[in-house]
XYZ file of C-alpha atoms in Angstrom:
403
model
C 46.778 6.175 -14.735
C 50.206 7.382 -13.553
C 48.594 8.632 -10.325
C 46.918 5.285 -9.774
C 50.198 3.445 -10.437
C 51.849 5.386 -7.650
C 48.959 4.588 -5.343
C 49.397 0.870 -5.714
C 53.012 1.003 -4.530
C 53.390 0.551 -0.744
C 56.398 2.877 -0.446
C 56.151 5.887 1.856
C 55.519 9.043 -0.218
C 57.455 12.230 0.368
C 55.568 15.311 1.611
C 55.732 16.817 -1.851
C 54.299 13.684 -3.483
C 51.537 13.032 -0.959
C 48.985 15.586 -2.276
C 49.245 13.994 -5.739
C 48.642 10.536 -4.262
C 45.568 11.758 -2.347
C 44.110 13.426 -5.436
C 44.715 10.228 -7.382
C 42.658 8.229 -4.897
C 39.871 10.817 -4.828
C 39.773 10.897 -8.622
C 39.670 7.117 -8.837
C 36.945 6.671 -6.239
C 34.912 9.470 -7.840
C 35.250 7.821 -11.263
C 34.172 4.492 -9.754
C 31.173 6.230 -8.186
C 30.317 7.636 -11.624
C 30.338 4.149 -13.147
C 28.339 2.610 -10.276
C 25.618 5.260 -10.261
C 25.484 5.494 -14.060
C 24.544 1.821 -14.201
C 21.996 2.096 -11.421
C 20.426 5.179 -13.055
C 19.875 3.119 -16.197
C 17.104 1.387 -14.264
C 15.298 4.715 -13.807
C 16.038 5.793 -17.362
C 14.686 2.518 -18.787
C 11.282 2.881 -17.119
C 9.484 4.013 -20.306
C 11.019 1.071 -22.218
C 10.176 -1.423 -19.458
C 6.661 -0.016 -19.170
C 6.112 -0.609 -22.876
C 7.626 -4.108 -22.838
C 5.763 -5.415 -19.777
C 2.704 -3.090 -19.605
C 3.636 -1.843 -16.137
C 1.510 0.432 -13.955
C 3.014 3.376 -12.092
C 2.724 1.298 -8.927
C 4.862 -1.454 -10.464
C 7.413 1.123 -11.625
C 7.583 2.439 -8.073
C 8.031 -1.153 -6.852
C 11.150 -1.540 -9.037
C 12.683 1.508 -7.382
C 11.553 0.294 -3.961
C 13.224 -3.105 -4.512
C 16.516 -1.539 -5.539
C 16.485 1.144 -2.836
C 15.393 -1.126 0.021
C 18.009 -3.753 -0.845
C 20.658 -1.061 -0.646
C 19.246 0.675 2.425
C 18.830 -2.436 4.583
C 22.316 -3.770 3.860
C 24.387 -0.576 3.911
C 24.356 0.063 7.694
C 25.199 -3.605 8.294
C 28.108 -3.449 5.835
C 29.340 -0.193 7.373
C 29.170 -1.496 10.945
C 31.016 -4.688 9.964
C 33.795 -2.845 8.127
C 34.298 -0.462 11.071
C 35.358 -3.531 13.053
C 37.081 -5.516 10.316
C 38.822 -4.053 7.281
C 37.635 -5.449 3.927
C 39.380 -3.332 1.265
C 38.686 -5.710 -1.610
C 34.938 -5.619 -0.996
C 34.840 -2.631 -3.377
C 35.373 -4.600 -6.627
C 33.114 -7.359 -5.271
C 30.301 -4.824 -4.888
C 30.785 -3.719 -8.494
C 30.491 -7.380 -9.572
C 26.985 -7.516 -8.049
C 26.050 -4.390 -9.999
C 27.438 -5.923 -13.203
C 25.322 -9.065 -12.726
C 22.228 -6.979 -12.044
C 22.751 -4.920 -15.193
C 23.114 -8.017 -17.392
C 20.027 -9.596 -15.836
C 18.070 -6.391 -16.464
C 19.113 -6.354 -20.117
C 17.793 -9.883 -20.731
C 14.894 -9.932 -18.234
C 11.889 -11.742 -19.782
C 9.312 -10.566 -17.233
C 8.592 -8.124 -14.399
C 9.755 -10.467 -11.623
C 13.177 -10.842 -13.249
C 13.412 -7.060 -13.460
C 12.843 -6.945 -9.689
C 15.614 -9.521 -9.165
C 17.959 -7.429 -11.320
C 17.107 -4.319 -9.291
C 17.867 -6.238 -6.071
C 21.313 -7.242 -7.375
C 22.136 -3.645 -8.300
C 20.988 -2.562 -4.841
C 23.246 -5.158 -3.236
C 26.200 -3.798 -5.197
C 25.475 -0.288 -3.983
C 25.166 -1.481 -0.389
C 28.749 -2.753 -0.514
C 30.178 0.090 -2.580
C 28.959 3.220 -0.791
C 30.062 2.775 2.862
C 33.564 1.597 1.978
C 34.123 4.111 -0.824
C 32.984 6.921 1.473
C 35.563 5.714 3.997
C 38.260 5.768 1.295
C 37.288 9.343 0.374
C 37.658 10.413 4.006
C 41.008 8.627 4.349
C 42.293 10.395 1.226
C 40.892 13.818 2.153
C 44.002 15.254 3.804
C 41.703 16.811 6.419
C 39.387 18.535 3.915
C 36.531 16.129 4.542
C 33.815 18.237 2.932
C 35.774 18.675 -0.286
C 36.589 14.960 -0.423
C 32.942 13.939 0.046
C 31.851 16.464 -2.586
C 34.339 15.086 -5.099
C 33.139 11.582 -4.274
C 29.487 12.600 -4.584
C 29.936 14.534 -7.825
C 31.116 11.326 -9.466
C 27.919 9.557 -8.426
C 25.662 12.437 -9.419
C 27.385 12.778 -12.783
C 26.890 9.067 -13.360
C 23.215 9.403 -12.424
C 22.910 12.235 -14.929
C 24.601 10.260 -17.717
C 22.256 7.276 -17.317
C 19.184 8.909 -18.914
C 21.296 10.493 -21.659
C 22.858 7.149 -22.564
C 19.467 5.452 -22.343
C 18.047 8.001 -24.800
C 20.965 7.395 -27.177
C 21.205 3.590 -26.873
C 18.386 1.824 -25.008
C 15.370 3.726 -26.384
C 16.269 3.256 -30.079
C 17.839 -0.228 -29.779
C 15.745 -1.821 -27.053
C 16.138 -3.367 -23.614
C 18.953 -5.791 -24.511
C 21.240 -2.966 -25.633
C 21.737 -2.149 -21.922
C 24.152 -5.100 -21.822
C 26.773 -2.976 -23.608
C 27.201 -0.980 -20.403
C 28.739 -4.077 -18.815
C 32.007 -2.849 -20.351
C 31.873 0.168 -18.039
C 31.308 -2.164 -15.076
C 34.404 -4.160 -15.996
C 36.413 -0.934 -16.118
C 35.032 -0.059 -12.677
C 36.084 -3.429 -11.259
C 39.637 -2.902 -12.539
C 39.770 0.632 -11.122
C 38.424 -0.420 -7.718
C 40.965 -3.229 -7.512
C 43.712 -0.594 -7.753
C 42.000 1.575 -5.133
C 41.654 -1.445 -2.841
C 45.413 -1.997 -2.974
C 45.997 1.558 -1.729
C 43.251 1.194 0.889
C 44.759 -2.037 2.243
C 48.154 -0.339 2.659
C 46.686 2.748 4.348
C 44.316 0.964 6.709
C 46.937 0.106 9.313
C 48.003 3.763 9.619
C 44.425 4.971 9.835
C 43.602 2.355 12.463
C 46.542 3.473 14.618
C 45.466 7.138 14.553
C 44.275 8.610 17.896
C 40.551 8.454 18.542
C 38.514 11.662 18.505
C 35.833 12.371 21.090
C 32.656 14.153 20.000
C 32.320 16.139 23.212
C 28.505 16.177 23.025
C 26.034 14.435 25.360
C 24.427 11.257 24.038
C 20.981 12.860 24.112
C 22.197 15.741 21.952
C 23.802 13.360 19.481
C 20.625 11.273 19.162
C 18.523 14.404 18.713
C 20.852 15.686 16.002
C 20.771 12.338 14.182
C 16.950 12.413 14.287
C 16.945 15.897 12.741
C 19.360 14.772 10.015
C 17.126 11.797 9.191
C 14.120 14.120 8.836
C 16.150 16.221 6.398
C 17.168 13.099 4.458
C 13.494 12.076 4.313
C 12.537 15.500 2.943
C 15.308 15.540 0.331
C 14.989 11.994 -0.976
C 11.212 11.720 -0.958
C 11.205 14.853 -3.092
C 14.025 13.602 -5.326
C 12.117 10.319 -5.811
C 9.194 12.263 -7.229
C 11.446 14.109 -9.661
C 13.797 11.336 -10.791
C 11.283 8.473 -11.004
C 8.413 10.342 -12.667
C 9.939 13.414 -14.344
C 9.952 11.812 -17.805
C 6.279 10.777 -17.432
C 5.394 14.257 -16.144
C 6.985 15.876 -19.197
C 5.378 13.377 -21.591
C 1.855 13.587 -20.126
C 1.803 17.264 -19.118
C 3.630 18.841 -22.072
C 3.526 16.171 -24.807
C 7.326 15.813 -24.896
C 8.746 12.780 -26.758
C 10.396 9.962 -24.787
C 13.907 10.824 -26.010
C 13.505 14.553 -25.315
C 12.141 13.743 -21.858
C 15.273 11.649 -21.190
C 17.466 14.572 -22.260
C 15.604 16.931 -19.897
C 15.996 14.403 -17.081
C 19.726 14.470 -17.836
C 19.668 18.292 -17.553
C 18.137 18.050 -14.072
C 20.532 15.335 -12.915
C 23.566 17.124 -14.368
C 22.567 20.286 -12.482
C 22.428 18.120 -9.352
C 25.940 16.884 -10.077
C 27.250 20.437 -10.367
C 25.529 21.443 -7.143
C 27.211 18.585 -5.306
C 30.560 20.350 -5.686
C 29.322 23.300 -3.620
C 28.171 21.744 -0.354
C 31.395 20.139 0.851
C 33.951 22.932 0.214
C 31.586 25.644 1.438
C 30.901 23.569 4.552
C 34.671 23.288 5.143
C 34.838 27.098 5.229
C 31.666 28.262 6.967
C 30.477 25.099 8.751
C 28.039 22.336 7.796
C 24.891 23.682 9.466
C 24.416 26.800 7.270
C 24.876 24.681 4.148
C 22.333 22.103 5.326
C 19.841 24.830 6.221
C 20.171 26.727 2.932
C 20.274 23.727 0.601
C 16.982 22.149 1.700
C 14.824 25.045 2.885
C 16.195 27.214 0.054
C 14.594 24.898 -2.515
C 11.058 25.419 -1.138
C 10.049 28.498 -3.230
C 11.117 26.810 -6.476
C 9.451 23.513 -5.548
C 6.160 25.292 -4.814
C 6.269 27.077 -8.192
C 7.173 23.982 -10.229
C 3.671 22.393 -10.612
C 2.326 25.674 -12.044
C 5.112 26.395 -14.554
C 5.147 25.997 -18.348
C 7.731 23.790 -20.068
C 10.486 26.430 -20.187
C 10.123 27.373 -16.527
C 9.748 23.722 -15.518
C 13.194 23.035 -16.962
C 14.638 26.226 -15.427
C 13.160 25.512 -11.985
C 14.350 21.897 -11.940
C 17.876 23.110 -12.773
C 17.778 25.494 -9.795
C 16.311 22.781 -7.573
C 19.037 20.330 -8.603
C 21.829 22.861 -8.032
C 20.647 23.877 -4.565
C 19.241 20.642 -3.152
C 22.177 18.436 -4.158
C 24.618 20.420 -2.009
C 22.938 19.041 1.121
C 24.063 15.417 1.278
C 27.836 15.925 1.448
C 27.363 18.449 4.251
C 24.935 16.144 6.096
C 27.254 13.134 5.812
C 30.376 14.964 7.016
C 28.359 16.597 9.822
C 27.199 13.135 10.954
C 30.748 11.739 10.762
C 31.932 14.586 12.999
C 28.961 14.010 15.293
C 29.869 10.313 15.763
C 33.655 10.066 15.257
C 35.366 6.726 14.790
C 32.301 5.178 13.102
C 32.801 6.275 9.509
C 31.493 3.042 7.984
C 28.440 2.803 10.221
C 27.534 6.481 9.764
C 28.058 6.334 5.988
C 26.051 3.117 5.731
C 23.250 4.507 7.882
C 22.866 7.726 5.923
C 23.405 6.254 2.469
C 21.054 3.433 3.418
C 18.374 5.726 4.819
C 18.662 7.956 1.753
C 18.228 4.950 -0.554
C 15.354 3.649 1.550
C 13.499 6.952 1.523
C 14.045 7.225 -2.216
C 12.624 3.748 -2.750
C 9.716 4.219 -0.373
C 8.982 7.587 -1.947
C 8.929 6.089 -5.442
C 6.556 3.301 -4.357
C 4.186 5.582 -2.426
C 4.174 8.265 -5.091
C 3.689 5.639 -7.817
C 0.553 4.364 -6.082
C -0.635 7.954 -5.602
C -0.082 8.633 -9.318
C -2.129 5.544 -10.252
C -5.040 6.726 -8.098
C -4.832 10.417 -9.018
C -2.350 11.782 -11.580
C 1.310 12.687 -12.032
C 0.311 16.368 -11.820
C -1.212 15.809 -8.382
C 1.956 14.046 -7.189
C 4.018 17.098 -8.116
C 1.639 19.351 -6.200
C 1.931 17.175 -3.065
C 5.719 16.813 -2.986
C 6.211 20.560 -3.467
C 5.749 21.059 0.297
C 8.458 18.597 1.395
C 11.423 21.057 1.275
C 9.662 23.147 3.942
C 10.821 20.499 6.423
C 14.268 22.045 6.048
C 13.297 24.423 8.851
C 14.196 21.699 11.385
C 17.894 22.280 10.556
C 17.691 25.130 13.078
C 17.715 22.462 15.814
C 21.162 21.102 14.878
C 24.003 21.816 17.346
C 27.357 23.146 16.183
C 29.765 20.290 15.520
C 33.426 20.191 14.486
C 35.425 23.187 13.397
C 36.115 25.077 10.209
C 38.796 23.524 8.043
């Protein structure tokens, strides 16, 4: 809290104090990301409870994810493009307010359509939060953009991992309405983001006056590189949708695991993903983004292909390896894209966060329909081939320089 108090003051920090101020901002924005993504992951974690309450099919479960993800994906590039042109520091706590409203509506939803409305509100909150908070992380990076994005991402991934664990401890035994208790975390997030917004508002004028950077790459090369990055995002998030949305059902149906134990194993996978997030950014700062992108997606392929044929022990072990390796990709991809298109941090962040959310939602809906027509086991066999698309990373040009 002392670090955050110093951030709110508009005085000019000394060189010795500046690193502490930057770390305070990164810690605060990472903690806010944890709270935001913890609440949104409660939607995924509550699927078994919602399925029992409303007799939902797998297709309807996929539609919940699609509603949340599409709301976020369609709005995020628009929010990012707008904030590139006009600073809106205090949009951060406003975004968290949308998420808070969505969580409360989800807790007291009487039917499936209200659940969809709650998912849309949570998606709207994410659409405001992610582009601007990614910009704050870059502003506070001190030049180590990969490290800053990794610290920002690890907060979100840790929050995503905590959602199923908290759902197993609170929502499963006490029911759908117990999710309302997590509104207290949202209120803490609003207070924290208000402090961050004060620092952001003070820093924006300095950042806006900084000299513009030129990419130095032809437009055709830039567009080609963006297309390759979007293919990689498709591969990663379609695959992640199959794991995160249906992993508990896979464990329950394939191995006879209880609902609470399945939630704990989902937490293990998501926590491994959170740990892996810390690797991509700092390693990319040292050796470049392209090797990290290549290794993190294509490197998952052998484990993904083995997963549908593994017993329970090896299923857990393989998903841990998959989470560790695959999660290192996004920070590297995002910083690579920001270096590819300099001066458009909000638009780039919104585009890639939005596309990632959209592919996750579309993947959940498509795979849910496929599971209804075939089986969860068949879905896992199909998605196992998606990480092979990581081979297209070879087409990426070299961008930026080592930190």
